[in-house]
GROMACS .gro file of C-alpha atoms in nm:
model
  277
    1MET     CA    1  -0.113  -0.532   1.617
    2MET     CA    2   0.018  -0.834   1.399
    3ASN     CA    3  -0.278  -0.967   1.164
    4PHE     CA    4  -0.299  -1.127   0.807
    5TYR     CA    5  -0.496  -1.023   0.508
    6PHE     CA    6  -0.589  -1.017   0.168
    7TYR     CA    7  -0.687  -0.711  -0.060
    8GLY     CA    8  -1.052  -0.683  -0.046
    9SER     CA    9  -1.292  -0.555  -0.264
   10PHE     CA   10  -1.412  -0.190  -0.325
   11ALA     CA   11  -1.772  -0.121  -0.385
   12THR     CA   12  -1.902   0.256  -0.410
   13ILE     CA   13  -2.305   0.268  -0.439
   14THR     CA   14  -2.470   0.605  -0.435
   15LYS     CA   15  -2.804   0.625  -0.213
   16ASP     CA   16  -2.976   0.755  -0.519
   17VAL     CA   17  -2.875   0.428  -0.732
   18ILE     CA   18  -3.016   0.233  -0.430
   19LYS     CA   19  -3.330   0.399  -0.429
   20VAL     CA   20  -3.374   0.360  -0.828
   21LEU     CA   21  -3.311  -0.054  -0.779
   22ASN     CA   22  -3.567  -0.057  -0.483
   23THR     CA   23  -3.814   0.123  -0.696
   24PHE     CA   24  -3.811  -0.128  -1.019
   25SER     CA   25  -3.919  -0.470  -0.969
   26ASN     CA   26  -3.853  -0.598  -1.334
   27LYS     CA   27  -3.498  -0.785  -1.327
   28ALA     CA   28  -3.418  -0.675  -1.675
   29ILE     CA   29  -3.440  -0.315  -1.575
   30ILE     CA   30  -3.245  -0.379  -1.260
   31GLU     CA   31  -2.974  -0.571  -1.429
   32ARG     CA   32  -2.915  -0.275  -1.673
   33VAL     CA   33  -2.930  -0.042  -1.402
   34HIS     CA   34  -2.642  -0.197  -1.216
   35LYS     CA   35  -2.438  -0.190  -1.545
   36MET     CA   36  -2.532   0.183  -1.570
   37LYS     CA   37  -2.413   0.208  -1.193
   38LYS     CA   38  -2.079   0.001  -1.243
   39PHE     CA   39  -2.020   0.194  -1.579
   40LEU     CA   40  -2.056   0.531  -1.386
   41ILE     CA   41  -1.833   0.442  -1.116
   42VAL     CA   42  -1.560   0.317  -1.343
   43PHE     CA   43  -1.583   0.625  -1.566
   44ILE     CA   44  -1.536   0.853  -1.255
   45LEU     CA   45  -1.207   0.639  -1.115
   46ILE     CA   46  -1.063   0.630  -1.475
   47GLY     CA   47  -1.111   1.041  -1.470
   48LEU     CA   48  -0.941   1.058  -1.131
   49LEU     CA   49  -0.658   0.844  -1.239
   50ILE     CA   50  -0.579   0.995  -1.537
   51PRO     CA   51  -0.431   1.336  -1.415
   52SER     CA   52  -0.172   1.133  -1.216
   53THR     CA   53   0.005   0.979  -1.488
   54VAL     CA   54   0.139   1.294  -1.639
   55LEU     CA   55   0.274   1.408  -1.300
   56ALA     CA   56   0.444   1.087  -1.255
   57ASP     CA   57   0.610   1.091  -1.609
   58SER     CA   58   0.722   1.474  -1.551
   59THR     CA   59   1.102   1.531  -1.509
   60ILE     CA   60   1.178   1.674  -1.166
   61ASP     CA   61   1.349   1.996  -1.181
   62GLN     CA   62   1.656   2.040  -0.961
   63TYR     CA   63   1.488   2.326  -0.774
   64THR     CA   64   1.191   2.085  -0.670
   65LYS     CA   65   1.379   1.796  -0.612
   66ALA     CA   66   1.606   2.007  -0.361
   67ASN     CA   67   1.315   2.181  -0.199
   68ARG     CA   68   1.129   1.861  -0.120
   69GLU     CA   69   1.444   1.697   0.019
   70GLU     CA   70   1.503   1.996   0.228
   71PHE     CA   71   1.163   1.908   0.357
   72LEU     CA   72   1.211   1.544   0.428
   73ARG     CA   73   1.515   1.660   0.644
   74ASP     CA   74   1.296   1.888   0.831
   75ILE     CA   75   1.029   1.635   0.889
   76ASP     CA   76   1.030   1.674   1.271
   77LYS     CA   77   0.945   2.031   1.234
   78HIS     CA   78   0.676   2.005   0.995
   79PHE     CA   79   0.521   1.646   1.163
   80PRO     CA   80   0.672   1.722   1.541
   81ARG     CA   81   0.447   1.443   1.715
   82ILE     CA   82   0.533   1.088   1.675
   83LEU     CA   83   0.191   0.880   1.662
   84TYR     CA   84   0.373   0.519   1.646
   85GLN     CA   85   0.754   0.398   1.647
   86ASP     CA   86   0.894   0.058   1.634
   87THR     CA   87   1.248  -0.077   1.601
   88PHE     CA   88   1.141  -0.432   1.619
   89ASP     CA   89   1.374  -0.520   1.915
   90ASP     CA   90   1.119  -0.678   2.131
   91TYR     CA   91   0.987  -0.947   1.887
   92TRP     CA   92   0.885  -1.324   1.879
   93GLU     CA   93   1.127  -1.630   1.828
   94GLU     CA   94   1.074  -1.762   1.468
   95GLU     CA   95   0.706  -1.882   1.408
   96SER     CA   96   0.520  -2.022   1.098
   97PHE     CA   97   0.171  -2.049   0.998
   98ASP     CA   98   0.032  -2.232   0.718
   99MET     CA   99  -0.217  -2.011   0.569
  100ASP     CA  100  -0.388  -2.257   0.356
  101GLU     CA  101  -0.286  -2.567   0.162
  102LYS     CA  102  -0.016  -2.403  -0.036
  103THR     CA  103   0.129  -2.090   0.139
  104LEU     CA  104   0.344  -2.080   0.472
  105ILE     CA  105   0.410  -1.755   0.625
  106SER     CA  106   0.730  -1.735   0.855
  107ARG     CA  107   0.831  -1.437   1.112
  108TYR     CA  108   1.168  -1.415   1.285
  109GLN     CA  109   1.420  -1.171   1.420
  110ASN     CA  110   1.732  -1.119   1.243
  111ASN     CA  111   1.983  -0.867   1.405
  112GLY     CA  112   1.716  -0.659   1.543
  113LYS     CA  113   1.523  -0.651   1.240
  114PHE     CA  114   1.171  -0.774   1.151
  115GLY     CA  115   1.213  -1.057   0.930
  116VAL     CA  116   0.933  -1.210   0.709
  117THR     CA  117   0.928  -1.520   0.451
  118TYR     CA  118   0.635  -1.620   0.237
  119LEU     CA  119   0.666  -1.945   0.039
  120SER     CA  120   0.414  -2.072  -0.231
  121SER     CA  121   0.372  -2.440  -0.330
  122PRO     CA  122   0.287  -2.479  -0.632
  123PRO     CA  123   0.371  -2.095  -0.756
  124VAL     CA  124   0.176  -1.855  -0.773
  125GLU     CA  125  -0.107  -1.867  -1.066
  126LYS     CA  126  -0.248  -1.520  -1.062
  127ARG     CA  127  -0.093  -1.190  -1.150
  128TYR     CA  128  -0.036  -1.066  -0.791
  129ASP     CA  129  -0.101  -1.209  -0.451
  130SER     CA  130   0.006  -1.066  -0.091
  131TRP     CA  131  -0.014  -1.090   0.283
  132TYR     CA  132  -0.059  -0.800   0.548
  133LEU     CA  133   0.206  -0.891   0.816
  134PHE     CA  134   0.210  -0.617   1.029
  135TYR     CA  135  -0.018  -0.304   1.070
  136THR     CA  136  -0.112  -0.013   1.257
  137ASP     CA  137  -0.414  -0.035   1.510
  138LEU     CA  138  -0.666   0.176   1.430
  139ASP     CA  139  -0.689   0.248   1.800
  140LEU     CA  140  -0.371   0.475   1.751
  141GLY     CA  141  -0.582   0.656   1.516
  142SER     CA  142  -0.592   0.745   1.146
  143LEU     CA  143  -0.489   1.042   0.989
  144SER     CA  144  -0.519   1.237   0.664
  145ASP     CA  145  -0.177   1.398   0.664
  146PHE     CA  146   0.116   1.210   0.801
  147ALA     CA  147   0.512   1.114   0.744
  148PHE     CA  148   0.559   0.713   0.722
  149HIS     CA  149   0.915   0.597   0.747
  150ILE     CA  150   1.042   0.260   0.765
  151ASP     CA  151   1.346   0.088   0.655
  152ALA     CA  152   1.295  -0.222   0.404
  153SER     CA  153   1.504  -0.483   0.222
  154ILE     CA  154   1.418  -0.776  -0.008
  155THR     CA  155   1.643  -1.011   0.081
  156ASP     CA  156   1.555  -1.301  -0.119
  157GLU     CA  157   1.322  -1.402  -0.403
  158TYR     CA  158   1.251  -1.691  -0.613
  159PRO     CA  159   1.237  -1.707  -0.921
  160GLU     CA  160   1.413  -1.370  -0.977
  161GLY     CA  161   1.189  -1.051  -1.005
  162THR     CA  162   0.870  -1.245  -0.857
  163GLY     CA  163   0.831  -1.132  -0.525
  164GLY     CA  164   0.917  -0.843  -0.261
  165CYS     CA  165   0.779  -0.633   0.026
  166PHE     CA  166   0.553  -0.363   0.038
  167ILE     CA  167   0.479  -0.049   0.233
  168GLN     CA  168   0.146   0.116   0.200
  169TYR     CA  169  -0.126   0.339   0.376
  170SER     CA  170  -0.491   0.249   0.307
  171ASP     CA  171  -0.824   0.343   0.455
  172ARG     CA  172  -0.951  -0.046   0.459
  173PHE     CA  173  -1.005  -0.006   0.829
  174VAL     CA  174  -1.193   0.326   0.818
  175VAL     CA  175  -1.412   0.266   0.550
  176GLY     CA  176  -1.394  -0.140   0.499
  177LYS     CA  177  -1.207  -0.344   0.239
  178GLU     CA  178  -1.517  -0.353   0.007
  179ASN     CA  179  -1.459   0.045  -0.023
  180SER     CA  180  -1.080   0.060   0.047
  181HIS     CA  181  -0.842   0.261  -0.143
  182ALA     CA  182  -0.446   0.215  -0.107
  183PHE     CA  183  -0.124   0.385  -0.193
  184GLN     CA  184   0.200   0.161  -0.211
  185VAL     CA  185   0.558   0.128  -0.240
  186LEU     CA  186   0.627  -0.223  -0.414
  187LEU     CA  187   1.001  -0.220  -0.301
  188GLY     CA  188   1.227  -0.265  -0.618
  189TYR     CA  189   0.923  -0.276  -0.850
  190ASP     CA  190   0.691   0.020  -0.881
  191ILE     CA  191   0.449   0.298  -0.717
  192SER     CA  192   0.111   0.216  -0.772
  193LYS     CA  193  -0.264   0.284  -0.605
  194TYR     CA  194  -0.544   0.091  -0.613
  195ALA     CA  195  -0.944   0.143  -0.541
  196LYS     CA  196  -1.190  -0.121  -0.506
  197VAL     CA  197  -1.522  -0.125  -0.703
  198GLN     CA  198  -1.766  -0.419  -0.636
  199ASP     CA  199  -1.531  -0.722  -0.705
  200GLU     CA  200  -1.285  -0.559  -0.915
  201THR     CA  201  -0.990  -0.377  -0.855
  202PHE     CA  202  -0.885  -0.085  -1.050
  203GLU     CA  203  -0.487  -0.027  -1.022
  204GLU     CA  204  -0.268   0.273  -1.135
  205LYS     CA  205   0.105   0.211  -1.173
  206LEU     CA  206   0.246   0.537  -1.128
  207LEU     CA  207   0.625   0.517  -1.125
  208ASP     CA  208   0.872   0.230  -1.230
  209ILE     CA  209   1.150   0.196  -0.918
  210SER     CA  210   1.285  -0.133  -1.050
  211GLU     CA  211   1.645   0.042  -1.063
  212HIS     CA  212   1.615  -0.002  -0.657
  213HIS     CA  213   1.621  -0.390  -0.648
  214GLU     CA  214   1.954  -0.449  -0.506
  215ILE     CA  215   1.896  -0.768  -0.283
  216GLY     CA  216   1.991  -0.759   0.049
  217LYS     CA  217   2.022  -0.366   0.063
  218MET     CA  218   1.833  -0.194   0.317
  219TYR     CA  219   1.652   0.114   0.171
  220ALA     CA  220   1.514   0.406   0.395
  221VAL     CA  221   1.139   0.458   0.239
  222ASP     CA  222   0.935   0.758   0.338
  223ILE     CA  223   0.616   0.845   0.241
  224ILE     CA  224   0.459   1.189   0.330
  225ARG     CA  225   0.098   1.289   0.268
  226LEU     CA  226  -0.001   1.633   0.306
  227ASN     CA  227  -0.302   1.820   0.198
  228GLY     CA  228  -0.415   1.514  -0.062
  229THR     CA  229  -0.050   1.519  -0.208
  230THR     CA  230   0.187   1.224  -0.134
  231TYR     CA  231   0.552   1.244  -0.153
  232VAL     CA  232   0.772   0.947  -0.189
  233TYR     CA  233   1.152   0.934  -0.105
  234LEU     CA  234   1.418   0.625  -0.114
  235ASP     CA  235   1.706   0.657   0.081
  236GLY     CA  236   1.640   1.030   0.119
  237GLU     CA  237   1.614   1.110  -0.266
  238PHE     CA  238   1.291   1.237  -0.358
  239MET     CA  239   1.146   1.023  -0.631
  240PHE     CA  240   0.794   1.198  -0.724
  241GLU     CA  241   0.471   1.348  -0.609
  242HIS     CA  242   0.125   1.251  -0.672
  243VAL     CA  243  -0.208   1.382  -0.572
  244ASP     CA  244  -0.402   1.031  -0.476
  245GLY     CA  245  -0.756   1.172  -0.497
  246PHE     CA  246  -0.854   0.984  -0.193
  247ASP     CA  247  -1.068   1.181   0.053
  248SER     CA  248  -1.026   0.950   0.356
  249ARG     CA  249  -0.814   0.896   0.656
  250PHE     CA  250  -0.555   0.607   0.669
  251THR     CA  251  -0.360   0.354   0.865
  252TRP     CA  252  -0.029   0.189   0.773
  253PHE     CA  253   0.084  -0.147   0.636
  254ILE     CA  254   0.372  -0.354   0.546
  255GLY     CA  255   0.395  -0.723   0.409
  256LEU     CA  256   0.516  -0.942   0.133
  257PHE     CA  257   0.414  -1.018  -0.236
  258LEU     CA  258   0.468  -1.260  -0.502
  259LEU     CA  259   0.374  -1.200  -0.851
  260GLU     CA  260   0.275  -1.451  -1.108
  261ASN     CA  261   0.506  -1.790  -1.101
  262GLY     CA  262   0.655  -1.660  -0.779
  263GLU     CA  263   0.757  -1.920  -0.489
  264GLU     CA  264   0.947  -1.747  -0.228
  265ALA     CA  265   0.986  -1.397  -0.086
  266LYS     CA  266   1.230  -1.260   0.200
  267CYS     CA  267   1.216  -0.935   0.322
  268HIS     CA  268   1.331  -0.739   0.648
  269PHE     CA  269   1.213  -0.438   0.828
  270ASP     CA  270   1.328  -0.185   1.082
  271SER     CA  271   1.281   0.145   1.221
  272MET     CA  272   0.910   0.223   1.173
  273ILE     CA  273   0.816   0.577   1.251
  274VAL     CA  274   0.474   0.742   1.170
  275ARG     CA  275   0.468   1.124   1.272
  276ARG     CA  276   0.166   1.361   1.265
  277LYS     CA  277   0.120   1.726   1.295
   0.00000   0.00000   0.00000
């Protein structure tokens, strides 16, 4: 159930493009076809991402807000079966792992909560760096419709505003990391999604949630996906909904991240539940 991962790469290559590449032997022609293929994929992805920005920026009317929050309160009726549940009461003594020359990950218990620390020395140089710390095993199943709940808290970050925890659903175990998509809540920062194309990551920030960045506060995070639409809640409050455009099945991840110049992030997790129909 426990493992460590970097984000992978996303690559979608159609059979027709492969056939074309195999037909031509001229290097210059092959390179041009590669460029055309990459342009078409990027163009399609951008086209899928544009509508979501409009929805994220739209004002939520009170009727919709009340309706969505009632939906969450009745979640056991809409998703009556529990696929996975963990209160993190029976976990290990403190353990630390040197992941590379500059990265140290520690995991521990703290009053029945799953505590994790991410240290980087020297500070992180790239824009975004993350480690998966817990995921639901693919043997449990993968779902397109689900209700995912977890309690999460940023307990420390240094320097201020450079690290925290993420909650995510992704199809990386279903389609492979080279073809993966993900939707994630970066607690205290933003809600976003990404897709991988070859060696590039195409990420879209959907909603700023930086006002929910109280160090030490345990937030109840709920992510519900139904018929291709994702609904996000913090402490029972409906934040927004989004059609992710992903035609896939997913498993669930939690972990830590550091932003550029980040040196340390600490988070606590508790009460993880994945529900299904």
